[in-house]
Short mmCIF file of N, CA and C in Angstrom, two decimals:
data_model
loop_
_atom_site.label_atom_id
_atom_site.label_comp_id
_atom_site.label_asym_id
_atom_site.label_seq_id
_atom_site.Cartn_x
_atom_site.Cartn_y
_atom_site.Cartn_z
N UNK A 104 -2.33 -50.08 6.92
CA UNK A 104 -1.01 -49.43 6.92
C UNK A 104 -1.06 -48.12 6.11
N UNK A 105 -1.67 -48.15 4.92
CA UNK A 105 -1.79 -46.95 4.10
C UNK A 105 -2.57 -45.88 4.79
N UNK A 106 -3.61 -46.30 5.52
CA UNK A 106 -4.45 -45.35 6.28
C UNK A 106 -3.62 -44.66 7.35
N UNK A 107 -2.76 -45.41 8.01
CA UNK A 107 -1.90 -44.85 9.06
C UNK A 107 -0.99 -43.74 8.47
N UNK A 108 -0.31 -44.05 7.36
CA UNK A 108 0.58 -43.06 6.75
C UNK A 108 -0.16 -41.82 6.26
N UNK A 109 -1.31 -42.03 5.65
CA UNK A 109 -2.12 -40.88 5.18
C UNK A 109 -2.56 -39.98 6.35
N UNK A 110 -3.02 -40.60 7.45
CA UNK A 110 -3.45 -39.79 8.60
C UNK A 110 -2.24 -39.12 9.26
N UNK A 111 -1.07 -39.80 9.27
CA UNK A 111 0.15 -39.21 9.85
C UNK A 111 0.57 -37.97 9.03
N UNK A 112 0.61 -38.07 7.71
CA UNK A 112 0.99 -36.94 6.84
C UNK A 112 -0.04 -35.82 6.90
N UNK A 113 -1.28 -36.17 7.04
CA UNK A 113 -2.34 -35.16 7.19
C UNK A 113 -2.18 -34.39 8.48
N UNK A 114 -1.79 -35.06 9.58
CA UNK A 114 -1.54 -34.39 10.86
C UNK A 114 -0.35 -33.45 10.76
N UNK A 115 0.72 -33.88 10.06
CA UNK A 115 1.88 -33.03 9.87
C UNK A 115 1.52 -31.78 9.05
N UNK A 116 0.73 -31.95 7.99
CA UNK A 116 0.31 -30.82 7.18
C UNK A 116 -0.52 -29.83 7.97
N UNK A 117 -1.38 -30.35 8.87
CA UNK A 117 -2.19 -29.44 9.69
C UNK A 117 -1.35 -28.69 10.68
N UNK A 118 -0.28 -29.32 11.17
CA UNK A 118 0.62 -28.62 12.12
C UNK A 118 1.35 -27.49 11.42
N UNK A 119 1.75 -27.70 10.16
CA UNK A 119 2.50 -26.69 9.44
C UNK A 119 1.62 -25.54 8.96
N UNK A 120 0.33 -25.82 8.75
CA UNK A 120 -0.60 -24.78 8.30
C UNK A 120 -0.94 -23.89 9.48
N UNK A 121 -0.47 -22.67 9.48
CA UNK A 121 -0.74 -21.77 10.58
C UNK A 121 -1.95 -20.91 10.30
N UNK A 122 -2.74 -20.73 11.33
CA UNK A 122 -3.92 -19.91 11.23
C UNK A 122 -3.65 -18.57 11.91
N UNK A 123 -3.79 -17.51 11.23
CA UNK A 123 -3.61 -16.18 11.84
C UNK A 123 -4.89 -15.80 12.58
N UNK A 124 -4.81 -15.77 13.87
CA UNK A 124 -5.96 -15.32 14.70
C UNK A 124 -6.00 -13.78 14.76
N UNK A 125 -4.84 -13.15 14.58
CA UNK A 125 -4.79 -11.69 14.57
C UNK A 125 -4.87 -11.25 13.09
N UNK A 126 -6.09 -11.04 12.63
CA UNK A 126 -6.31 -10.72 11.21
C UNK A 126 -6.26 -9.23 10.91
N UNK A 127 -6.22 -8.38 11.92
CA UNK A 127 -6.25 -6.92 11.71
C UNK A 127 -4.90 -6.32 12.11
N UNK A 128 -4.55 -5.24 11.42
CA UNK A 128 -3.32 -4.50 11.71
C UNK A 128 -3.58 -3.03 11.53
N UNK A 129 -2.95 -2.23 12.37
CA UNK A 129 -2.93 -0.77 12.22
C UNK A 129 -1.44 -0.40 12.20
N UNK A 130 -1.08 0.40 11.21
CA UNK A 130 0.34 0.73 11.07
C UNK A 130 0.55 2.10 10.38
N UNK A 131 1.71 2.63 10.59
CA UNK A 131 2.17 3.85 9.92
C UNK A 131 3.17 3.43 8.88
N UNK A 132 3.02 3.93 7.66
CA UNK A 132 3.98 3.63 6.60
C UNK A 132 4.70 4.91 6.19
N UNK A 133 6.00 4.87 6.16
CA UNK A 133 6.83 5.94 5.69
C UNK A 133 7.28 5.63 4.30
N UNK A 134 7.04 6.53 3.34
CA UNK A 134 7.29 6.22 1.92
C UNK A 134 6.20 5.32 1.43
N UNK A 135 6.54 4.35 0.59
CA UNK A 135 5.58 3.36 0.17
C UNK A 135 4.49 3.90 -0.70
N UNK A 136 3.25 3.39 -0.49
CA UNK A 136 2.13 3.68 -1.36
C UNK A 136 1.68 5.15 -1.42
N UNK A 137 1.91 5.88 -0.35
CA UNK A 137 1.42 7.26 -0.33
C UNK A 137 2.56 8.28 -0.38
N UNK A 138 3.67 7.87 -0.90
CA UNK A 138 4.82 8.76 -1.16
C UNK A 138 5.49 9.24 0.10
N UNK A 139 4.79 9.96 0.98
CA UNK A 139 5.42 10.54 2.17
C UNK A 139 5.18 9.65 3.40
N UNK A 140 3.97 9.55 3.81
CA UNK A 140 3.57 8.78 4.99
C UNK A 140 2.09 8.49 4.90
N UNK A 141 1.62 7.51 5.67
CA UNK A 141 0.15 7.24 5.79
C UNK A 141 -0.09 6.45 7.04
N UNK A 142 -1.33 6.54 7.55
CA UNK A 142 -1.85 5.73 8.63
C UNK A 142 -2.80 4.77 7.96
N UNK A 143 -2.61 3.43 8.26
CA UNK A 143 -3.34 2.42 7.52
C UNK A 143 -4.01 1.38 8.41
N UNK A 144 -5.04 0.76 7.88
CA UNK A 144 -5.72 -0.40 8.47
C UNK A 144 -5.60 -1.52 7.47
N UNK A 145 -5.22 -2.73 7.95
CA UNK A 145 -5.05 -3.90 7.08
C UNK A 145 -5.81 -5.04 7.68
N UNK A 146 -6.42 -5.87 6.84
CA UNK A 146 -7.13 -7.04 7.29
C UNK A 146 -6.82 -8.23 6.40
N UNK A 147 -6.54 -9.37 7.03
CA UNK A 147 -6.35 -10.61 6.27
C UNK A 147 -7.69 -11.12 5.84
N UNK A 148 -7.89 -11.24 4.53
CA UNK A 148 -9.17 -11.60 3.96
C UNK A 148 -9.30 -13.10 3.71
N UNK A 149 -8.19 -13.75 3.43
CA UNK A 149 -8.21 -15.19 3.08
C UNK A 149 -6.91 -15.84 3.53
N UNK A 150 -7.04 -17.03 4.08
CA UNK A 150 -5.86 -17.81 4.50
C UNK A 150 -5.96 -19.21 3.91
N UNK A 151 -4.88 -19.67 3.35
CA UNK A 151 -4.79 -21.03 2.78
C UNK A 151 -3.36 -21.48 3.03
N UNK A 152 -3.19 -22.36 4.02
CA UNK A 152 -1.86 -22.87 4.39
C UNK A 152 -0.92 -21.68 4.66
N UNK A 153 0.17 -21.59 3.90
CA UNK A 153 1.19 -20.51 4.14
C UNK A 153 0.82 -19.25 3.38
N UNK A 154 -0.20 -19.26 2.55
CA UNK A 154 -0.58 -18.11 1.73
C UNK A 154 -1.71 -17.34 2.40
N UNK A 155 -1.52 -16.03 2.49
CA UNK A 155 -2.53 -15.13 3.03
C UNK A 155 -2.76 -13.99 2.04
N UNK A 156 -4.01 -13.52 1.93
CA UNK A 156 -4.35 -12.40 1.09
C UNK A 156 -4.97 -11.32 2.01
N UNK A 157 -4.45 -10.10 1.87
CA UNK A 157 -4.92 -9.03 2.74
C UNK A 157 -5.26 -7.79 1.94
N UNK A 158 -6.11 -6.94 2.51
CA UNK A 158 -6.44 -5.66 1.89
C UNK A 158 -6.21 -4.57 2.91
N UNK A 159 -5.84 -3.39 2.42
CA UNK A 159 -5.59 -2.29 3.32
C UNK A 159 -6.09 -0.96 2.72
N UNK A 160 -6.40 -0.07 3.62
CA UNK A 160 -6.77 1.30 3.27
C UNK A 160 -6.15 2.26 4.25
N UNK A 161 -5.72 3.40 3.74
CA UNK A 161 -5.05 4.36 4.59
C UNK A 161 -5.43 5.80 4.31
N UNK A 162 -4.81 6.69 5.03
CA UNK A 162 -5.10 8.14 4.81
C UNK A 162 -3.82 8.92 5.10
N UNK A 163 -3.66 9.99 4.34
CA UNK A 163 -2.51 10.85 4.48
C UNK A 163 -2.87 12.20 3.91
N UNK A 164 -2.14 13.25 4.30
CA UNK A 164 -2.22 14.55 3.64
C UNK A 164 -0.80 15.05 3.42
N UNK A 165 -0.65 15.81 2.34
CA UNK A 165 0.65 16.41 2.08
C UNK A 165 0.42 17.82 1.50
N UNK A 166 1.43 18.65 1.70
CA UNK A 166 1.33 20.05 1.24
C UNK A 166 1.81 20.16 -0.18
N UNK A 167 0.90 20.66 -1.05
CA UNK A 167 1.29 20.93 -2.42
C UNK A 167 1.56 22.41 -2.57
N UNK A 168 2.58 22.74 -3.31
CA UNK A 168 2.95 24.13 -3.51
C UNK A 168 1.95 24.76 -4.46
N UNK A 169 1.84 26.06 -4.39
CA UNK A 169 0.89 26.74 -5.24
C UNK A 169 1.44 27.12 -6.60
N UNK A 170 2.67 26.74 -6.89
CA UNK A 170 3.26 27.06 -8.18
C UNK A 170 4.38 28.09 -7.98
N UNK A 171 4.60 28.94 -8.96
CA UNK A 171 5.70 29.90 -8.87
C UNK A 171 5.35 31.01 -7.88
N UNK A 172 6.38 31.75 -7.46
CA UNK A 172 6.18 32.85 -6.49
C UNK A 172 5.25 33.92 -7.02
N UNK A 173 5.19 34.10 -8.34
CA UNK A 173 4.39 35.18 -8.92
C UNK A 173 2.92 34.81 -9.06
N UNK A 174 2.62 33.54 -8.89
CA UNK A 174 1.19 33.12 -9.06
C UNK A 174 0.39 33.45 -7.83
N UNK A 175 -0.92 33.48 -7.98
CA UNK A 175 -1.82 33.80 -6.88
C UNK A 175 -2.39 32.55 -6.22
N UNK A 176 -1.81 31.38 -6.54
CA UNK A 176 -2.29 30.13 -5.94
C UNK A 176 -1.47 29.85 -4.70
N UNK A 177 -2.13 29.79 -3.59
CA UNK A 177 -1.41 29.49 -2.34
C UNK A 177 -1.26 27.97 -2.15
N UNK A 178 -0.30 27.57 -1.38
CA UNK A 178 -0.13 26.14 -1.08
C UNK A 178 -1.38 25.59 -0.46
N UNK A 179 -1.64 24.29 -0.62
CA UNK A 179 -2.79 23.68 0.00
C UNK A 179 -2.47 22.24 0.42
N UNK A 180 -3.31 21.73 1.35
CA UNK A 180 -3.15 20.38 1.84
C UNK A 180 -3.93 19.44 1.00
N UNK A 181 -3.27 18.44 0.42
CA UNK A 181 -3.92 17.48 -0.46
C UNK A 181 -4.12 16.16 0.24
N UNK A 182 -5.32 15.63 0.30
CA UNK A 182 -5.54 14.31 0.93
C UNK A 182 -5.10 13.19 -0.01
N UNK A 183 -4.63 12.10 0.59
CA UNK A 183 -4.26 10.89 -0.15
C UNK A 183 -4.97 9.69 0.45
N UNK A 184 -5.42 8.80 -0.41
CA UNK A 184 -6.09 7.59 0.00
C UNK A 184 -5.39 6.39 -0.63
N UNK A 185 -4.46 5.72 0.08
CA UNK A 185 -3.82 4.54 -0.47
C UNK A 185 -4.66 3.28 -0.21
N UNK A 186 -4.96 2.52 -1.27
CA UNK A 186 -5.67 1.26 -1.17
C UNK A 186 -4.78 0.17 -1.73
N UNK A 187 -4.72 -0.98 -1.08
CA UNK A 187 -3.80 -2.03 -1.54
C UNK A 187 -4.38 -3.40 -1.29
N UNK A 188 -4.08 -4.31 -2.20
CA UNK A 188 -4.34 -5.73 -1.99
C UNK A 188 -3.01 -6.42 -2.13
N UNK A 189 -2.71 -7.30 -1.16
CA UNK A 189 -1.40 -7.96 -1.21
C UNK A 189 -1.55 -9.43 -0.77
N UNK A 190 -0.59 -10.18 -1.16
CA UNK A 190 -0.52 -11.56 -0.74
C UNK A 190 0.81 -11.74 -0.08
N UNK A 191 0.80 -12.50 1.02
CA UNK A 191 2.07 -12.79 1.68
C UNK A 191 2.14 -14.29 1.98
N UNK A 192 3.36 -14.78 1.85
CA UNK A 192 3.63 -16.20 1.94
C UNK A 192 4.79 -16.45 2.82
N UNK A 193 4.68 -17.36 3.74
CA UNK A 193 5.81 -17.69 4.60
C UNK A 193 5.41 -18.55 5.75
N UNK A 194 6.38 -18.84 6.57
CA UNK A 194 6.22 -19.71 7.72
C UNK A 194 6.39 -18.89 8.99
N UNK A 195 5.56 -19.14 9.95
CA UNK A 195 5.63 -18.50 11.26
C UNK A 195 5.50 -16.96 11.15
N UNK A 196 6.52 -16.21 11.50
CA UNK A 196 6.46 -14.76 11.54
C UNK A 196 7.00 -14.07 10.29
N UNK A 197 7.70 -14.75 9.42
CA UNK A 197 8.47 -14.16 8.35
C UNK A 197 7.80 -14.48 6.99
N UNK A 198 7.57 -13.41 6.19
CA UNK A 198 6.80 -13.59 4.96
C UNK A 198 7.37 -12.77 3.80
N UNK A 199 7.20 -13.29 2.60
CA UNK A 199 7.43 -12.55 1.36
C UNK A 199 6.09 -11.93 1.00
N UNK A 200 6.08 -10.61 0.71
CA UNK A 200 4.85 -9.92 0.41
C UNK A 200 4.91 -9.33 -0.99
N UNK A 201 3.84 -9.55 -1.76
CA UNK A 201 3.71 -9.00 -3.09
C UNK A 201 2.31 -8.38 -3.21
N UNK A 202 2.24 -7.17 -3.78
CA UNK A 202 0.94 -6.49 -3.87
C UNK A 202 0.89 -5.36 -4.83
N UNK A 203 -0.28 -4.83 -4.96
CA UNK A 203 -0.51 -3.67 -5.79
C UNK A 203 -1.76 -2.92 -5.26
N UNK A 204 -2.02 -1.78 -5.82
CA UNK A 204 -3.16 -1.01 -5.36
C UNK A 204 -3.34 0.24 -6.17
N UNK A 205 -4.06 1.19 -5.60
CA UNK A 205 -4.27 2.53 -6.16
C UNK A 205 -4.22 3.53 -5.04
N UNK A 206 -3.48 4.60 -5.28
CA UNK A 206 -3.42 5.70 -4.32
C UNK A 206 -4.01 6.93 -4.98
N UNK A 207 -5.11 7.40 -4.46
CA UNK A 207 -5.80 8.55 -5.02
C UNK A 207 -5.37 9.81 -4.27
N UNK A 208 -5.23 10.95 -4.98
CA UNK A 208 -4.91 12.19 -4.32
C UNK A 208 -5.46 13.34 -5.13
N UNK A 209 -5.70 14.48 -4.45
CA UNK A 209 -6.18 15.68 -5.09
C UNK A 209 -5.00 16.48 -5.60
N UNK A 210 -5.16 17.11 -6.76
CA UNK A 210 -4.10 17.92 -7.34
C UNK A 210 -4.66 19.25 -7.78
N UNK A 211 -3.80 20.25 -7.77
CA UNK A 211 -4.21 21.59 -8.22
C UNK A 211 -3.01 22.22 -8.94
N UNK A 212 -3.30 22.85 -10.05
CA UNK A 212 -2.23 23.46 -10.86
C UNK A 212 -2.72 24.74 -11.45
N UNK A 213 -1.77 25.60 -11.83
CA UNK A 213 -2.10 26.83 -12.52
C UNK A 213 -1.97 26.61 -14.01
N UNK A 214 -3.03 26.90 -14.75
CA UNK A 214 -3.12 26.59 -16.18
C UNK A 214 -3.34 27.91 -16.94
N UNK A 215 -2.56 28.09 -18.04
CA UNK A 215 -2.76 29.29 -18.87
C UNK A 215 -3.97 29.11 -19.76
N UNK A 216 -4.87 30.10 -19.77
CA UNK A 216 -6.07 30.07 -20.59
C UNK A 216 -6.16 31.44 -21.27
N UNK A 217 -5.88 31.54 -22.56
CA UNK A 217 -5.90 32.83 -23.25
C UNK A 217 -7.28 33.47 -23.31
N UNK A 218 -8.32 32.66 -23.15
CA UNK A 218 -9.70 33.21 -23.21
C UNK A 218 -10.19 33.74 -21.87
N UNK A 219 -9.50 33.50 -20.80
CA UNK A 219 -9.92 33.94 -19.47
C UNK A 219 -9.52 35.39 -19.27
N UNK A 220 -10.19 36.07 -18.32
CA UNK A 220 -9.93 37.47 -18.04
C UNK A 220 -8.50 37.71 -17.56
N UNK A 221 -7.97 36.87 -16.64
CA UNK A 221 -6.61 37.12 -16.19
C UNK A 221 -5.62 36.09 -16.73
N UNK A 222 -6.02 35.29 -17.72
CA UNK A 222 -5.22 34.31 -18.44
C UNK A 222 -4.76 33.10 -17.66
N UNK A 223 -4.92 33.08 -16.37
CA UNK A 223 -4.54 31.92 -15.58
C UNK A 223 -5.71 31.43 -14.76
N UNK A 224 -5.89 30.13 -14.72
CA UNK A 224 -6.96 29.55 -13.96
C UNK A 224 -6.41 28.38 -13.12
N UNK A 225 -7.10 28.08 -12.05
CA UNK A 225 -6.75 26.91 -11.24
C UNK A 225 -7.39 25.65 -11.85
N UNK A 226 -6.61 24.61 -11.96
CA UNK A 226 -7.11 23.34 -12.48
C UNK A 226 -7.04 22.34 -11.32
N UNK A 227 -8.21 21.94 -10.83
CA UNK A 227 -8.29 20.97 -9.72
C UNK A 227 -8.68 19.63 -10.31
N UNK A 228 -8.02 18.55 -9.80
CA UNK A 228 -8.31 17.22 -10.34
C UNK A 228 -8.06 16.14 -9.31
N UNK A 229 -8.58 14.95 -9.63
CA UNK A 229 -8.30 13.76 -8.84
C UNK A 229 -7.31 12.93 -9.62
N UNK A 230 -6.21 12.58 -9.02
CA UNK A 230 -5.10 11.81 -9.69
C UNK A 230 -4.94 10.47 -8.97
N UNK A 231 -4.16 9.60 -9.58
CA UNK A 231 -3.94 8.27 -9.00
C UNK A 231 -2.54 7.75 -9.32
N UNK A 232 -2.00 7.00 -8.39
CA UNK A 232 -0.76 6.31 -8.54
C UNK A 232 -1.03 4.80 -8.44
N UNK A 233 -0.45 4.02 -9.30
CA UNK A 233 -0.56 2.55 -9.24
C UNK A 233 0.73 2.04 -8.66
N UNK A 234 0.76 1.75 -7.36
CA UNK A 234 2.00 1.29 -6.73
C UNK A 234 2.09 -0.26 -6.86
N UNK A 235 3.27 -0.74 -6.89
CA UNK A 235 3.59 -2.18 -6.86
C UNK A 235 4.39 -2.45 -5.59
N UNK A 236 4.35 -3.64 -5.06
CA UNK A 236 5.10 -3.94 -3.82
C UNK A 236 5.70 -5.32 -3.89
N UNK A 237 6.97 -5.38 -3.48
CA UNK A 237 7.61 -6.65 -3.16
C UNK A 237 8.50 -6.42 -1.96
N UNK A 238 8.33 -7.24 -0.94
CA UNK A 238 9.10 -6.96 0.27
C UNK A 238 8.96 -8.03 1.32
N UNK A 239 9.42 -7.69 2.49
CA UNK A 239 9.43 -8.56 3.66
C UNK A 239 8.39 -8.07 4.64
N UNK A 240 7.65 -9.02 5.21
CA UNK A 240 6.62 -8.71 6.21
C UNK A 240 6.82 -9.56 7.46
N UNK A 241 6.92 -8.92 8.59
CA UNK A 241 7.04 -9.63 9.89
C UNK A 241 5.67 -9.47 10.58
N UNK A 242 4.98 -10.58 10.80
CA UNK A 242 3.72 -10.54 11.47
C UNK A 242 3.51 -11.88 12.18
N UNK A 243 3.25 -11.83 13.49
CA UNK A 243 2.98 -13.06 14.25
C UNK A 243 1.55 -13.50 14.04
N UNK A 244 1.29 -14.81 13.92
CA UNK A 244 -0.06 -15.29 13.76
C UNK A 244 -0.99 -14.88 14.94
N UNK A 245 -0.46 -14.79 16.14
CA UNK A 245 -1.28 -14.42 17.29
C UNK A 245 -1.37 -12.92 17.56
N UNK A 246 -0.67 -12.12 16.78
CA UNK A 246 -0.75 -10.66 16.93
C UNK A 246 0.48 -10.10 17.64
N UNK A 247 0.53 -8.77 17.70
CA UNK A 247 1.65 -8.08 18.31
C UNK A 247 2.33 -7.16 17.33
N UNK A 248 3.62 -7.04 17.48
CA UNK A 248 4.40 -6.14 16.65
C UNK A 248 4.27 -6.48 15.16
N UNK A 249 4.07 -5.44 14.34
CA UNK A 249 3.94 -5.59 12.88
C UNK A 249 5.00 -4.75 12.20
N UNK A 250 5.70 -5.32 11.23
CA UNK A 250 6.76 -4.60 10.52
C UNK A 250 6.81 -5.10 9.10
N UNK A 251 7.04 -4.17 8.17
CA UNK A 251 7.29 -4.56 6.79
C UNK A 251 8.18 -3.53 6.13
N UNK A 252 8.93 -3.97 5.16
CA UNK A 252 9.78 -3.10 4.37
C UNK A 252 9.64 -3.60 2.92
N UNK A 253 9.58 -2.67 1.99
CA UNK A 253 9.38 -3.11 0.63
C UNK A 253 9.88 -2.14 -0.44
N UNK A 254 10.09 -2.69 -1.58
CA UNK A 254 10.38 -1.93 -2.80
C UNK A 254 9.05 -1.64 -3.42
N UNK A 255 8.72 -0.34 -3.64
CA UNK A 255 7.39 0.05 -4.11
C UNK A 255 7.44 1.03 -5.29
N UNK A 256 7.91 0.53 -6.44
CA UNK A 256 7.86 1.43 -7.60
C UNK A 256 6.40 1.68 -8.00
N UNK A 257 6.16 2.71 -8.80
CA UNK A 257 4.78 2.98 -9.17
C UNK A 257 4.65 3.76 -10.44
N UNK A 258 3.42 3.80 -10.95
CA UNK A 258 3.06 4.54 -12.14
C UNK A 258 2.13 5.69 -11.75
N UNK A 259 2.48 6.91 -12.12
CA UNK A 259 1.58 8.04 -11.94
C UNK A 259 0.67 8.00 -13.18
N UNK A 260 -0.66 7.82 -12.94
CA UNK A 260 -1.59 7.57 -14.05
C UNK A 260 -2.13 8.83 -14.74
N UNK A 261 -1.96 10.00 -14.16
CA UNK A 261 -2.45 11.25 -14.77
C UNK A 261 -3.91 11.10 -15.26
N UNK A 262 -4.82 10.90 -14.34
CA UNK A 262 -6.21 10.67 -14.72
C UNK A 262 -6.88 11.91 -15.36
N UNK A 263 -6.42 13.09 -15.03
CA UNK A 263 -7.07 14.30 -15.52
C UNK A 263 -6.51 14.81 -16.85
N UNK A 264 -5.51 14.16 -17.37
CA UNK A 264 -4.92 14.62 -18.66
C UNK A 264 -4.71 13.44 -19.56
N UNK A 265 -4.26 13.75 -20.75
CA UNK A 265 -4.00 12.67 -21.73
C UNK A 265 -2.54 12.24 -21.72
N UNK A 266 -1.77 12.69 -20.74
CA UNK A 266 -0.39 12.30 -20.63
C UNK A 266 -0.30 10.79 -20.39
N UNK A 267 0.78 10.20 -20.87
CA UNK A 267 1.05 8.78 -20.64
C UNK A 267 1.45 8.57 -19.19
N UNK A 268 1.16 7.40 -18.64
CA UNK A 268 1.60 7.10 -17.28
C UNK A 268 3.14 7.25 -17.17
N UNK A 269 3.55 7.73 -16.03
CA UNK A 269 4.99 7.92 -15.82
C UNK A 269 5.45 6.90 -14.74
N UNK A 270 6.47 6.12 -15.05
CA UNK A 270 6.97 5.10 -14.12
C UNK A 270 8.05 5.71 -13.21
N UNK A 271 7.89 5.45 -11.93
CA UNK A 271 8.89 5.89 -10.92
C UNK A 271 9.51 4.64 -10.32
N UNK A 272 10.71 4.25 -10.83
CA UNK A 272 11.27 2.94 -10.46
C UNK A 272 11.97 2.91 -9.09
N UNK A 273 12.38 4.08 -8.56
CA UNK A 273 13.17 4.08 -7.33
C UNK A 273 12.31 4.56 -6.16
N UNK A 274 11.61 3.66 -5.51
CA UNK A 274 10.84 4.04 -4.33
C UNK A 274 10.69 2.86 -3.40
N UNK A 275 10.52 3.11 -2.14
CA UNK A 275 10.36 2.05 -1.15
C UNK A 275 9.63 2.58 0.07
N UNK A 276 9.34 1.69 0.97
CA UNK A 276 8.62 2.07 2.15
C UNK A 276 8.90 1.15 3.34
N UNK A 277 8.62 1.68 4.52
CA UNK A 277 8.78 0.88 5.74
C UNK A 277 7.52 1.12 6.60
N UNK A 278 6.98 0.08 7.18
CA UNK A 278 5.78 0.12 7.99
C UNK A 278 6.01 -0.41 9.35
N UNK A 279 5.46 0.26 10.37
CA UNK A 279 5.53 -0.16 11.77
C UNK A 279 4.16 -0.08 12.37
N UNK A 280 3.77 -1.09 13.12
CA UNK A 280 2.47 -1.04 13.77
C UNK A 280 2.19 -2.22 14.64
N UNK A 281 0.92 -2.56 14.78
CA UNK A 281 0.47 -3.64 15.63
C UNK A 281 -0.61 -4.44 14.94
N UNK A 282 -0.53 -5.76 15.07
CA UNK A 282 -1.60 -6.62 14.59
C UNK A 282 -2.37 -7.15 15.75
N UNK A 283 -3.67 -7.37 15.56
CA UNK A 283 -4.52 -7.81 16.67
C UNK A 283 -5.68 -8.66 16.14
#
């Protein structure tokens, strides 16, 4: 009798545990980890019952101004590389998603240098943002339409200077794409 109940509950648990056969996603995110927009690839790395862990990488470019009108620095296109690890939990197509990552970007500024011939020099650096994510993720286990929306505050880490990280509490993002 005990064996019957144990095997019955084991069968129910296996029915509820969904396996995502569509482990890959390609999507465009507006806002979110790369501030403006990005094109991303995401892969589910680990599945355990209702819990999934995924990693993503993306690419974006944005136009940085050259500074004041009187400076000789022209605007330039700065590449961004958003990387993220997230976990999502839920049943069927609807999930709670929590994650973090690092978004790297190139920066350029005009810096005053009294020892230089013209007193101003360009300062080029690699910077990073540490985004956080909590949101809703719609993804079918068998693939198809992919959607997520999230609250994504972040810390600007200022890698090239001794400035303290700056927290940006009011930010979010929306993602649309396809899982396969």
